[in-house]
């Protein structure tokens, strides 16, 4: 469970470049129009974001060291699509509940991705076992999902409303009201407690194991991301995080596994399903893809449908690689 040299440093440079570069642009981004803030989402359709899930059906073969076989591959793709279709049905039937479920699933999935990254970077010496790793995942996932909620509730409500309206035009209001009903102070206190407990637990274990370096690097990332999500407009910060942080780290995990470490080959493998997914999103949401925030909302619901099977694949990888339980 390590990132090869080039992927490790390339991944860290992109992730931190995105965070620090955005922070440097804060004054310009603060008043930027929605068309600019949506740019990370637009580019995610072809680079890093959408492609990061597009090789999912190849993963089981690669992990078992088996050659690709057309029959099982087709069955995996059909199962992937069927699960996605079920998720879309849920968005149609109960958009507010689906939006809440999606935010919670993203919290878990982005946290899960970062726990793997902490381990693959060798920054986990202060994490003693499964319970502490689960807390690490909860903290890492809370940064993109809960900090913008506390710091920018109106925008958060607008985006969640746009998602709820993607398949149910009058679904926005209930979702908006739900978000605006959560007091920011409660979210800030919750975040403070979560991160505080995590830091203290890390310090206790770090002291016992003399793991100051990994504790310091981990907490520096947590602090940097907390500032990033608190300060920048959420459409921008969550989009940049999705592409340059979450997707890059996942691709760094996949590259050596499915493409012999070649970024070019990985992009080639990812291209067909990326284009297929884009075509499907275009078809399903042809009506909703109007207006900047509305389009991001519809695109996010398309991604939400793909997220559920994607999380199944990543959870299976975690299990096989003993991410939560191994030493
Ligand atoms: C393979 C395959 C395919 C493809 C697939 C793919 C391509 C996948 C992908 C996947 C993916 C790509 C995933 C992703 C994920 C993502 C996520 C999970 C996100 C989330 C986000 C959110 C949730 C956010 C939100 C917000 C904002 C934006 C602002 C503020 C507010 C809030 C925070 C709300 C197909 C179908 C063709 C076929 C079959 C097979
Ligand atoms: Fe992912």
mmCIF file of C-alpha atoms and ligand atoms in Angstrom:
data_model
loop_
_atom_site.group_PDB
_atom_site.id
_atom_site.type_symbol
_atom_site.label_atom_id
_atom_site.label_comp_id
_atom_site.label_asym_id
_atom_site.label_seq_id
_atom_site.Cartn_x
_atom_site.Cartn_y
_atom_site.Cartn_z
ATOM 1 C CA UNK A 1 0.000 0.000 0.000
ATOM 2 C CA UNK A 2 2.323 2.744 -1.242
ATOM 3 C CA UNK A 3 2.176 5.302 -4.027
ATOM 4 C CA UNK A 4 5.058 4.920 -6.521
ATOM 5 C CA UNK A 5 7.480 7.873 -6.479
ATOM 6 C CA UNK A 6 6.165 9.905 -9.433
ATOM 7 C CA UNK A 7 2.498 9.387 -8.501
ATOM 8 C CA UNK A 8 3.194 10.308 -4.885
ATOM 9 C CA UNK A 9 4.914 13.610 -5.648
ATOM 10 C CA UNK A 10 2.749 14.390 -8.674
ATOM 11 C CA UNK A 11 -0.368 13.766 -6.599
ATOM 12 C CA UNK A 12 0.808 15.869 -3.674
ATOM 13 C CA UNK A 13 1.836 18.696 -6.013
ATOM 14 C CA UNK A 14 -1.560 18.753 -7.739
ATOM 15 C CA UNK A 15 -3.516 18.520 -4.477
ATOM 16 C CA UNK A 16 -1.532 21.203 -2.689
ATOM 17 C CA UNK A 17 -1.127 23.279 -5.828
ATOM 18 C CA UNK A 18 -4.922 23.363 -6.140
ATOM 19 C CA UNK A 19 -5.450 24.333 -2.507
ATOM 20 C CA UNK A 20 -2.684 26.949 -2.247
ATOM 21 C CA UNK A 21 -3.266 28.330 -5.751
ATOM 22 C CA UNK A 22 -6.964 28.797 -4.974
ATOM 23 C CA UNK A 23 -6.191 30.446 -1.644
ATOM 24 C CA UNK A 24 -3.879 32.865 -3.452
ATOM 25 C CA UNK A 25 -6.756 33.721 -5.801
ATOM 26 C CA UNK A 26 -9.293 34.198 -2.974
ATOM 27 C CA UNK A 27 -9.951 37.922 -3.631
ATOM 28 C CA UNK A 28 -10.637 37.292 -7.335
ATOM 29 C CA UNK A 29 -12.727 34.175 -6.721
ATOM 30 C CA UNK A 30 -14.833 35.815 -4.000
ATOM 31 C CA UNK A 31 -16.754 37.896 -6.578
ATOM 32 C CA UNK A 32 -16.325 35.613 -9.573
ATOM 33 C CA UNK A 33 -19.484 34.835 -11.577
ATOM 34 C CA UNK A 34 -21.027 31.339 -11.389
ATOM 35 C CA UNK A 35 -19.625 30.541 -14.856
ATOM 36 C CA UNK A 36 -16.087 30.831 -13.459
ATOM 37 C CA UNK A 37 -16.857 28.995 -10.212
ATOM 38 C CA UNK A 38 -18.324 26.119 -12.219
ATOM 39 C CA UNK A 39 -15.101 25.659 -14.239
ATOM 40 C CA UNK A 40 -13.688 22.850 -12.051
ATOM 41 C CA UNK A 41 -16.945 20.948 -12.599
ATOM 42 C CA UNK A 42 -16.912 21.526 -16.345
ATOM 43 C CA UNK A 43 -13.337 20.275 -16.628
ATOM 44 C CA UNK A 44 -14.092 17.343 -14.289
ATOM 45 C CA UNK A 45 -16.279 15.924 -17.058
ATOM 46 C CA UNK A 46 -13.198 15.054 -19.079
ATOM 47 C CA UNK A 47 -10.128 15.331 -16.871
ATOM 48 C CA UNK A 48 -9.580 13.549 -13.549
ATOM 49 C CA UNK A 49 -13.087 13.847 -12.026
ATOM 50 C CA UNK A 50 -15.367 11.671 -14.109
ATOM 51 C CA UNK A 51 -12.511 9.465 -15.418
ATOM 52 C CA UNK A 52 -11.497 8.528 -11.855
ATOM 53 C CA UNK A 53 -14.397 6.076 -11.717
ATOM 54 C CA UNK A 54 -14.306 5.028 -15.331
ATOM 55 C CA UNK A 55 -11.928 2.105 -14.919
ATOM 56 C CA UNK A 56 -13.923 0.605 -12.037
ATOM 57 C CA UNK A 57 -14.952 -2.526 -13.993
ATOM 58 C CA UNK A 58 -11.278 -3.313 -14.694
ATOM 59 C CA UNK A 59 -10.385 -3.270 -10.997
ATOM 60 C CA UNK A 60 -11.587 -6.779 -10.021
ATOM 61 C CA UNK A 61 -9.528 -8.339 -12.830
ATOM 62 C CA UNK A 62 -6.420 -6.308 -12.008
ATOM 63 C CA UNK A 63 -6.612 -7.019 -8.298
ATOM 64 C CA UNK A 64 -6.985 -10.737 -8.815
ATOM 65 C CA UNK A 65 -4.280 -10.761 -11.472
ATOM 66 C CA UNK A 66 -6.736 -12.230 -13.998
ATOM 67 C CA UNK A 67 -6.874 -11.441 -17.717
ATOM 68 C CA UNK A 68 -9.833 -9.377 -18.924
ATOM 69 C CA UNK A 69 -12.766 -11.501 -20.064
ATOM 70 C CA UNK A 70 -15.569 -10.004 -22.066
ATOM 71 C CA UNK A 71 -18.487 -11.871 -20.436
ATOM 72 C CA UNK A 72 -17.723 -10.996 -16.802
ATOM 73 C CA UNK A 73 -16.724 -7.449 -17.844
ATOM 74 C CA UNK A 74 -20.078 -6.919 -19.569
ATOM 75 C CA UNK A 75 -21.923 -8.294 -16.528
ATOM 76 C CA UNK A 76 -20.035 -5.884 -14.245
ATOM 77 C CA UNK A 77 -20.944 -2.951 -16.504
ATOM 78 C CA UNK A 78 -24.606 -3.966 -16.547
ATOM 79 C CA UNK A 79 -24.638 -4.268 -12.735
ATOM 80 C CA UNK A 80 -22.949 -0.834 -12.522
ATOM 81 C CA UNK A 81 -25.599 0.711 -14.767
ATOM 82 C CA UNK A 82 -28.472 -1.036 -12.967
ATOM 83 C CA UNK A 83 -27.306 0.251 -9.576
ATOM 84 C CA UNK A 84 -26.966 3.728 -11.066
ATOM 85 C CA UNK A 85 -30.489 3.533 -12.488
ATOM 86 C CA UNK A 86 -31.860 2.570 -9.056
ATOM 87 C CA UNK A 87 -30.172 5.630 -7.570
ATOM 88 C CA UNK A 88 -31.757 7.865 -10.215
ATOM 89 C CA UNK A 89 -35.159 6.366 -9.365
ATOM 90 C CA UNK A 90 -34.558 7.356 -5.745
ATOM 91 C CA UNK A 91 -33.715 10.946 -6.825
ATOM 92 C CA UNK A 92 -36.952 11.037 -8.772
ATOM 93 C CA UNK A 93 -39.080 9.583 -5.954
ATOM 94 C CA UNK A 94 -37.567 11.404 -2.966
ATOM 95 C CA UNK A 95 -35.192 14.165 -4.071
ATOM 96 C CA UNK A 96 -34.530 15.716 -0.654
ATOM 97 C CA UNK A 97 -33.746 12.379 1.000
ATOM 98 C CA UNK A 98 -31.590 11.444 -1.996
ATOM 99 C CA UNK A 99 -29.650 14.715 -1.735
ATOM 100 C CA UNK A 100 -29.005 14.162 1.976
ATOM 101 C CA UNK A 101 -27.976 10.582 1.278
ATOM 102 C CA UNK A 102 -25.584 11.745 -1.447
ATOM 103 C CA UNK A 103 -23.879 14.298 0.795
ATOM 104 C CA UNK A 104 -23.467 11.653 3.530
ATOM 105 C CA UNK A 105 -22.170 9.075 1.037
ATOM 106 C CA UNK A 106 -19.699 11.625 -0.337
ATOM 107 C CA UNK A 107 -18.574 12.375 3.234
ATOM 108 C CA UNK A 108 -17.871 8.659 3.735
ATOM 109 C CA UNK A 109 -16.314 8.113 0.295
ATOM 110 C CA UNK A 110 -13.992 11.113 0.290
ATOM 111 C CA UNK A 111 -12.988 10.229 3.844
ATOM 112 C CA UNK A 112 -12.355 6.645 2.754
ATOM 113 C CA UNK A 113 -10.164 7.865 -0.117
ATOM 114 C CA UNK A 114 -8.055 9.981 2.197
ATOM 115 C CA UNK A 115 -7.565 7.194 4.740
ATOM 116 C CA UNK A 116 -6.092 5.089 1.940
ATOM 117 C CA UNK A 117 -3.917 8.048 0.908
ATOM 118 C CA UNK A 118 -2.662 8.586 4.479
ATOM 119 C CA UNK A 119 -1.599 4.970 4.565
ATOM 120 C CA UNK A 120 -0.081 4.955 1.073
ATOM 121 C CA UNK A 121 1.863 8.144 1.839
ATOM 122 C CA UNK A 122 3.158 6.558 5.062
ATOM 123 C CA UNK A 123 1.495 9.312 7.108
ATOM 124 C CA UNK A 124 -0.477 6.927 9.328
ATOM 125 C CA UNK A 125 1.937 5.992 12.108
ATOM 126 C CA UNK A 126 -0.234 7.918 14.600
ATOM 127 C CA UNK A 127 -3.366 5.951 13.608
ATOM 128 C CA UNK A 128 -3.451 2.887 15.827
ATOM 129 C CA UNK A 129 -6.304 0.766 14.545
ATOM 130 C CA UNK A 130 -9.670 0.529 12.797
ATOM 131 C CA UNK A 131 -11.577 2.854 15.149
ATOM 132 C CA UNK A 132 -9.032 5.641 14.833
ATOM 133 C CA UNK A 133 -8.938 5.200 11.050
ATOM 134 C CA UNK A 134 -12.728 5.481 10.912
ATOM 135 C CA UNK A 135 -12.433 8.746 12.852
ATOM 136 C CA UNK A 136 -9.748 9.893 10.386
ATOM 137 C CA UNK A 137 -12.179 9.168 7.533
ATOM 138 C CA UNK A 138 -14.964 11.048 9.317
ATOM 139 C CA UNK A 139 -12.705 14.093 9.775
ATOM 140 C CA UNK A 140 -11.322 14.044 6.226
ATOM 141 C CA UNK A 141 -14.804 13.652 4.708
ATOM 142 C CA UNK A 142 -16.245 16.379 6.949
ATOM 143 C CA UNK A 143 -13.853 18.979 5.537
ATOM 144 C CA UNK A 144 -15.440 19.191 2.039
ATOM 145 C CA UNK A 145 -18.980 18.293 3.149
ATOM 146 C CA UNK A 146 -19.461 20.130 6.465
ATOM 147 C CA UNK A 147 -17.090 23.143 6.435
ATOM 148 C CA UNK A 148 -18.858 24.769 3.429
ATOM 149 C CA UNK A 149 -22.190 24.071 5.155
ATOM 150 C CA UNK A 150 -21.055 26.021 8.207
ATOM 151 C CA UNK A 151 -19.293 28.799 6.299
ATOM 152 C CA UNK A 152 -21.543 29.310 3.255
ATOM 153 C CA UNK A 153 -25.032 27.968 4.069
ATOM 154 C CA UNK A 154 -26.827 29.982 1.344
ATOM 155 C CA UNK A 155 -24.691 28.657 -1.501
ATOM 156 C CA UNK A 156 -24.833 25.172 -0.014
ATOM 157 C CA UNK A 157 -28.645 25.386 0.046
ATOM 158 C CA UNK A 158 -28.697 26.632 -3.547
ATOM 159 C CA UNK A 159 -26.556 23.719 -4.802
ATOM 160 C CA UNK A 160 -28.477 21.101 -2.823
ATOM 161 C CA UNK A 161 -31.701 22.671 -4.120
ATOM 162 C CA UNK A 162 -30.399 22.482 -7.700
ATOM 163 C CA UNK A 163 -29.591 18.796 -7.209
ATOM 164 C CA UNK A 164 -33.062 18.082 -5.793
ATOM 165 C CA UNK A 165 -34.626 19.920 -8.753
ATOM 166 C CA UNK A 166 -32.702 17.975 -11.399
ATOM 167 C CA UNK A 167 -35.377 15.296 -11.788
ATOM 168 C CA UNK A 168 -38.220 16.977 -9.842
ATOM 169 C CA UNK A 169 -38.550 20.615 -10.894
ATOM 170 C CA UNK A 170 -40.422 21.525 -7.687
ATOM 171 C CA UNK A 171 -38.022 19.565 -5.453
ATOM 172 C CA UNK A 172 -35.703 22.511 -4.748
ATOM 173 C CA UNK A 173 -37.643 24.305 -2.037
ATOM 174 C CA UNK A 174 -37.848 21.503 0.545
ATOM 175 C CA UNK A 175 -34.152 20.698 0.116
ATOM 176 C CA UNK A 176 -33.178 24.376 0.433
ATOM 177 C CA UNK A 177 -35.259 24.816 3.568
ATOM 178 C CA UNK A 178 -33.748 21.704 5.128
ATOM 179 C CA UNK A 179 -30.199 23.025 4.627
ATOM 180 C CA UNK A 180 -31.032 26.535 5.834
ATOM 181 C CA UNK A 181 -32.660 25.038 8.940
ATOM 182 C CA UNK A 182 -29.314 23.700 10.185
ATOM 183 C CA UNK A 183 -27.763 26.342 12.479
ATOM 184 C CA UNK A 184 -24.190 27.187 11.400
ATOM 185 C CA UNK A 185 -23.073 27.418 15.023
ATOM 186 C CA UNK A 186 -24.060 23.784 15.597
ATOM 187 C CA UNK A 187 -22.045 22.690 12.537
ATOM 188 C CA UNK A 188 -18.991 24.692 13.657
ATOM 189 C CA UNK A 189 -19.151 23.230 17.177
ATOM 190 C CA UNK A 190 -19.615 19.714 15.787
ATOM 191 C CA UNK A 191 -16.613 20.187 13.503
ATOM 192 C CA UNK A 192 -14.542 21.588 16.365
ATOM 193 C CA UNK A 193 -15.340 18.595 18.577
ATOM 194 C CA UNK A 194 -14.698 16.079 15.787
ATOM 195 C CA UNK A 195 -11.341 17.577 14.814
ATOM 196 C CA UNK A 196 -10.383 18.234 18.450
ATOM 197 C CA UNK A 197 -10.985 14.609 19.498
ATOM 198 C CA UNK A 198 -9.114 13.411 16.414
ATOM 199 C CA UNK A 199 -6.118 15.659 17.116
ATOM 200 C CA UNK A 200 -5.950 14.588 20.766
ATOM 201 C CA UNK A 201 -6.225 10.898 19.962
ATOM 202 C CA UNK A 202 -3.540 11.325 17.312
ATOM 203 C CA UNK A 203 -1.307 13.142 19.797
ATOM 204 C CA UNK A 204 -1.676 10.378 22.393
ATOM 205 C CA UNK A 205 -0.768 7.642 19.916
ATOM 206 C CA UNK A 206 1.824 9.849 18.210
ATOM 207 C CA UNK A 207 3.583 10.408 21.504
ATOM 208 C CA UNK A 208 3.617 6.718 22.371
ATOM 209 C CA UNK A 209 4.952 5.801 18.931
ATOM 210 C CA UNK A 210 7.094 8.906 18.404
ATOM 211 C CA UNK A 211 5.069 9.482 15.228
ATOM 212 C CA UNK A 212 5.297 13.281 15.281
ATOM 213 C CA UNK A 213 6.045 13.566 11.592
ATOM 214 C CA UNK A 214 2.948 11.707 10.386
ATOM 215 C CA UNK A 215 0.763 13.432 12.985
ATOM 216 C CA UNK A 216 2.094 16.834 11.916
ATOM 217 C CA UNK A 217 1.591 16.196 8.199
ATOM 218 C CA UNK A 218 -1.911 14.835 8.733
ATOM 219 C CA UNK A 219 -3.014 17.727 10.939
ATOM 220 C CA UNK A 220 -1.391 20.262 8.605
ATOM 221 C CA UNK A 221 -3.518 18.891 5.762
ATOM 222 C CA UNK A 222 -6.631 18.989 7.960
ATOM 223 C CA UNK A 223 -5.951 22.604 8.955
ATOM 224 C CA UNK A 224 -5.122 23.675 5.391
ATOM 225 C CA UNK A 225 -8.274 22.081 3.979
ATOM 226 C CA UNK A 226 -10.430 23.566 6.742
ATOM 227 C CA UNK A 227 -9.217 27.070 5.813
ATOM 228 C CA UNK A 228 -9.611 26.308 2.092
ATOM 229 C CA UNK A 229 -13.261 25.233 2.466
ATOM 230 C CA UNK A 230 -14.084 28.014 4.931
ATOM 231 C CA UNK A 231 -12.696 30.822 2.790
ATOM 232 C CA UNK A 232 -13.394 29.979 -0.859
ATOM 233 C CA UNK A 233 -16.772 29.868 -2.635
ATOM 234 C CA UNK A 234 -17.969 26.248 -2.215
ATOM 235 C CA UNK A 235 -18.720 25.587 -5.866
ATOM 236 C CA UNK A 236 -15.048 26.302 -6.607
ATOM 237 C CA UNK A 237 -13.461 24.666 -3.555
ATOM 238 C CA UNK A 238 -15.492 21.435 -3.697
ATOM 239 C CA UNK A 239 -14.887 21.183 -7.467
ATOM 240 C CA UNK A 240 -11.132 21.720 -7.132
ATOM 241 C CA UNK A 241 -11.006 19.210 -4.298
ATOM 242 C CA UNK A 242 -12.966 16.646 -6.315
ATOM 243 C CA UNK A 243 -10.548 16.819 -9.285
ATOM 244 C CA UNK A 244 -7.155 17.629 -7.819
ATOM 245 C CA UNK A 245 -7.425 15.951 -4.438
ATOM 246 C CA UNK A 246 -9.871 13.038 -4.371
ATOM 247 C CA UNK A 247 -9.687 11.945 -8.024
ATOM 248 C CA UNK A 248 -5.907 12.352 -8.297
ATOM 249 C CA UNK A 249 -5.299 10.265 -5.182
ATOM 250 C CA UNK A 250 -7.619 7.563 -6.451
ATOM 251 C CA UNK A 251 -5.926 7.548 -9.862
ATOM 252 C CA UNK A 252 -2.547 7.283 -8.115
ATOM 253 C CA UNK A 253 -3.912 4.193 -6.408
ATOM 254 C CA UNK A 254 -5.234 2.732 -9.669
ATOM 255 C CA UNK A 255 -2.402 3.629 -12.058
ATOM 256 C CA UNK A 256 0.116 1.048 -10.870
ATOM 257 C CA UNK A 257 -2.643 -1.529 -10.421
ATOM 258 C CA UNK A 258 -4.471 -1.412 -13.741
ATOM 259 C CA UNK A 259 -2.089 0.399 -16.113
ATOM 260 C CA UNK A 260 1.424 -0.637 -15.053
ATOM 261 C CA UNK A 261 1.985 2.872 -13.745
ATOM 262 C CA UNK A 262 1.514 4.541 -17.135
ATOM 263 C CA UNK A 263 -0.671 7.653 -16.897
ATOM 264 C CA UNK A 264 -1.191 7.583 -20.653
ATOM 265 C CA UNK A 265 -2.461 4.018 -20.618
ATOM 266 C CA UNK A 266 -4.704 4.782 -17.644
ATOM 267 C CA UNK A 267 -6.287 7.697 -19.566
ATOM 268 C CA UNK A 268 -6.857 5.455 -22.564
ATOM 269 C CA UNK A 269 -8.546 2.819 -20.423
ATOM 270 C CA UNK A 270 -10.728 5.470 -18.789
ATOM 271 C CA UNK A 271 -11.787 7.218 -22.015
ATOM 272 C CA UNK A 272 -14.623 4.962 -23.263
ATOM 273 C CA UNK A 273 -16.588 4.801 -19.991
ATOM 274 C CA UNK A 274 -15.999 8.529 -19.372
ATOM 275 C CA UNK A 275 -17.558 9.353 -22.734
ATOM 276 C CA UNK A 276 -20.322 6.796 -22.181
ATOM 277 C CA UNK A 277 -21.145 8.290 -18.784
ATOM 278 C CA UNK A 278 -21.172 11.808 -20.261
ATOM 279 C CA UNK A 279 -23.549 10.712 -23.003
ATOM 280 C CA UNK A 280 -25.857 9.107 -20.434
ATOM 281 C CA UNK A 281 -25.814 12.206 -18.230
ATOM 282 C CA UNK A 282 -26.586 14.341 -21.298
ATOM 283 C CA UNK A 283 -29.522 12.117 -22.205
ATOM 284 C CA UNK A 284 -31.066 11.809 -18.744
ATOM 285 C CA UNK A 285 -30.685 15.480 -17.863
ATOM 286 C CA UNK A 286 -31.229 17.129 -21.251
ATOM 287 C CA UNK A 287 -33.960 19.294 -19.706
ATOM 288 C CA UNK A 288 -32.152 20.209 -16.513
ATOM 289 C CA UNK A 289 -28.850 21.210 -18.124
ATOM 290 C CA UNK A 290 -29.797 24.888 -18.346
ATOM 291 C CA UNK A 291 -28.421 27.723 -16.248
ATOM 292 C CA UNK A 292 -25.056 27.530 -14.475
ATOM 293 C CA UNK A 293 -26.013 26.272 -11.016
ATOM 294 C CA UNK A 294 -28.869 24.149 -12.383
ATOM 295 C CA UNK A 295 -26.415 22.406 -14.728
ATOM 296 C CA UNK A 296 -23.977 21.696 -11.926
ATOM 297 C CA UNK A 297 -26.921 20.316 -9.927
ATOM 298 C CA UNK A 298 -27.950 17.989 -12.765
ATOM 299 C CA UNK A 299 -24.356 16.921 -13.389
ATOM 300 C CA UNK A 300 -23.976 16.160 -9.674
ATOM 301 C CA UNK A 301 -27.073 13.954 -9.704
ATOM 302 C CA UNK A 302 -25.573 12.099 -12.679
ATOM 303 C CA UNK A 303 -22.381 11.671 -10.680
ATOM 304 C CA UNK A 304 -24.450 10.595 -7.655
ATOM 305 C CA UNK A 305 -25.862 7.725 -9.693
ATOM 306 C CA UNK A 306 -22.315 6.620 -10.570
ATOM 307 C CA UNK A 307 -21.051 7.174 -7.034
ATOM 308 C CA UNK A 308 -22.985 4.286 -5.510
ATOM 309 C CA UNK A 309 -21.449 1.539 -7.710
ATOM 310 C CA UNK A 310 -18.088 3.397 -7.547
ATOM 311 C CA UNK A 311 -18.158 3.233 -3.740
ATOM 312 C CA UNK A 312 -18.949 -0.493 -3.895
ATOM 313 C CA UNK A 313 -15.802 -1.027 -6.005
ATOM 314 C CA UNK A 314 -13.621 1.148 -3.750
ATOM 315 C CA UNK A 315 -14.955 -0.550 -0.598
ATOM 316 C CA UNK A 316 -14.093 -3.904 -2.139
ATOM 317 C CA UNK A 317 -10.561 -2.625 -2.887
ATOM 318 C CA UNK A 318 -10.241 -1.403 0.718
ATOM 319 C CA UNK A 319 -11.263 -4.811 1.981
ATOM 320 C CA UNK A 320 -8.755 -6.665 -0.168
ATOM 321 C CA UNK A 321 -5.958 -4.250 0.650
ATOM 322 C CA UNK A 322 -6.790 -4.287 4.412
ATOM 323 C CA UNK A 323 -6.965 -0.505 4.493
ATOM 324 C CA UNK A 324 -9.042 -0.388 7.692
ATOM 325 C CA UNK A 325 -7.781 -3.438 9.531
ATOM 326 C CA UNK A 326 -4.202 -4.150 8.424
ATOM 327 C CA UNK A 327 -1.057 -2.930 10.137
HETATM 328 C C1 LIG B 1 -17.542 2.204 -15.479
HETATM 329 C C2 LIG B 1 -18.840 2.283 -16.207
HETATM 330 C C3 LIG B 1 -19.384 3.451 -16.570
HETATM 331 C C4 LIG B 1 -18.800 4.735 -16.160
HETATM 332 C C5 LIG B 1 -18.626 5.055 -14.883
HETATM 333 C C6 LIG B 1 -18.012 6.271 -14.418
HETATM 334 C C7 LIG B 1 -17.532 7.298 -15.372
HETATM 335 C C8 LIG B 1 -17.975 6.431 -13.076
HETATM 336 C C9 LIG B 1 -17.597 7.646 -12.414
HETATM 337 C C10 LIG B 1 -17.756 7.817 -11.088
HETATM 338 C C11 LIG B 1 -17.524 9.101 -10.448
HETATM 339 C C12 LIG B 1 -17.056 10.249 -11.264
HETATM 340 C C13 LIG B 1 -17.782 9.266 -9.134
HETATM 341 C C14 LIG B 1 -17.707 10.591 -8.543
HETATM 342 C C15 LIG B 1 -18.015 10.900 -7.307
HETATM 343 C C16 LIG B 1 -18.197 12.304 -6.995
HETATM 344 C C17 LIG B 1 -18.787 12.777 -5.896
HETATM 345 C C18 LIG B 1 -19.162 11.856 -4.824
HETATM 346 C C19 LIG B 1 -19.047 14.211 -5.785
HETATM 347 C C20 LIG B 1 -19.836 14.769 -4.849
HETATM 348 C C21 LIG B 1 -19.981 16.191 -4.701
HETATM 349 C C22 LIG B 1 -20.854 16.816 -3.885
HETATM 350 C C23 LIG B 1 -21.841 16.082 -3.074
HETATM 351 C C24 LIG B 1 -20.778 18.267 -3.788
HETATM 352 C C25 LIG B 1 -21.775 19.088 -3.488
HETATM 353 C C26 LIG B 1 -21.682 20.512 -3.145
HETATM 354 C C27 LIG B 1 -21.175 21.477 -3.959
HETATM 355 C C28 LIG B 1 -20.707 21.205 -5.318
HETATM 356 C C29 LIG B 1 -21.072 22.914 -3.592
HETATM 357 C C30 LIG B 1 -21.413 23.199 -2.194
HETATM 358 C C31 LIG B 1 -22.465 22.356 -1.654
HETATM 359 C C32 LIG B 1 -22.197 20.870 -1.782
HETATM 360 C C33 LIG B 1 -21.195 20.413 -0.772
HETATM 361 C C34 LIG B 1 -23.530 20.193 -1.549
HETATM 362 C C35 LIG B 1 -20.669 3.514 -17.354
HETATM 363 C C36 LIG B 1 -21.752 4.024 -16.461
HETATM 364 C C37 LIG B 1 -20.480 4.453 -18.532
HETATM 365 C C38 LIG B 1 -21.059 2.173 -17.926
HETATM 366 C C39 LIG B 1 -20.834 1.060 -16.979
HETATM 367 C C40 LIG B 1 -19.446 0.958 -16.515
HETATM 368 FE FE1 LIG B 2 -14.046 8.359 -5.828
#
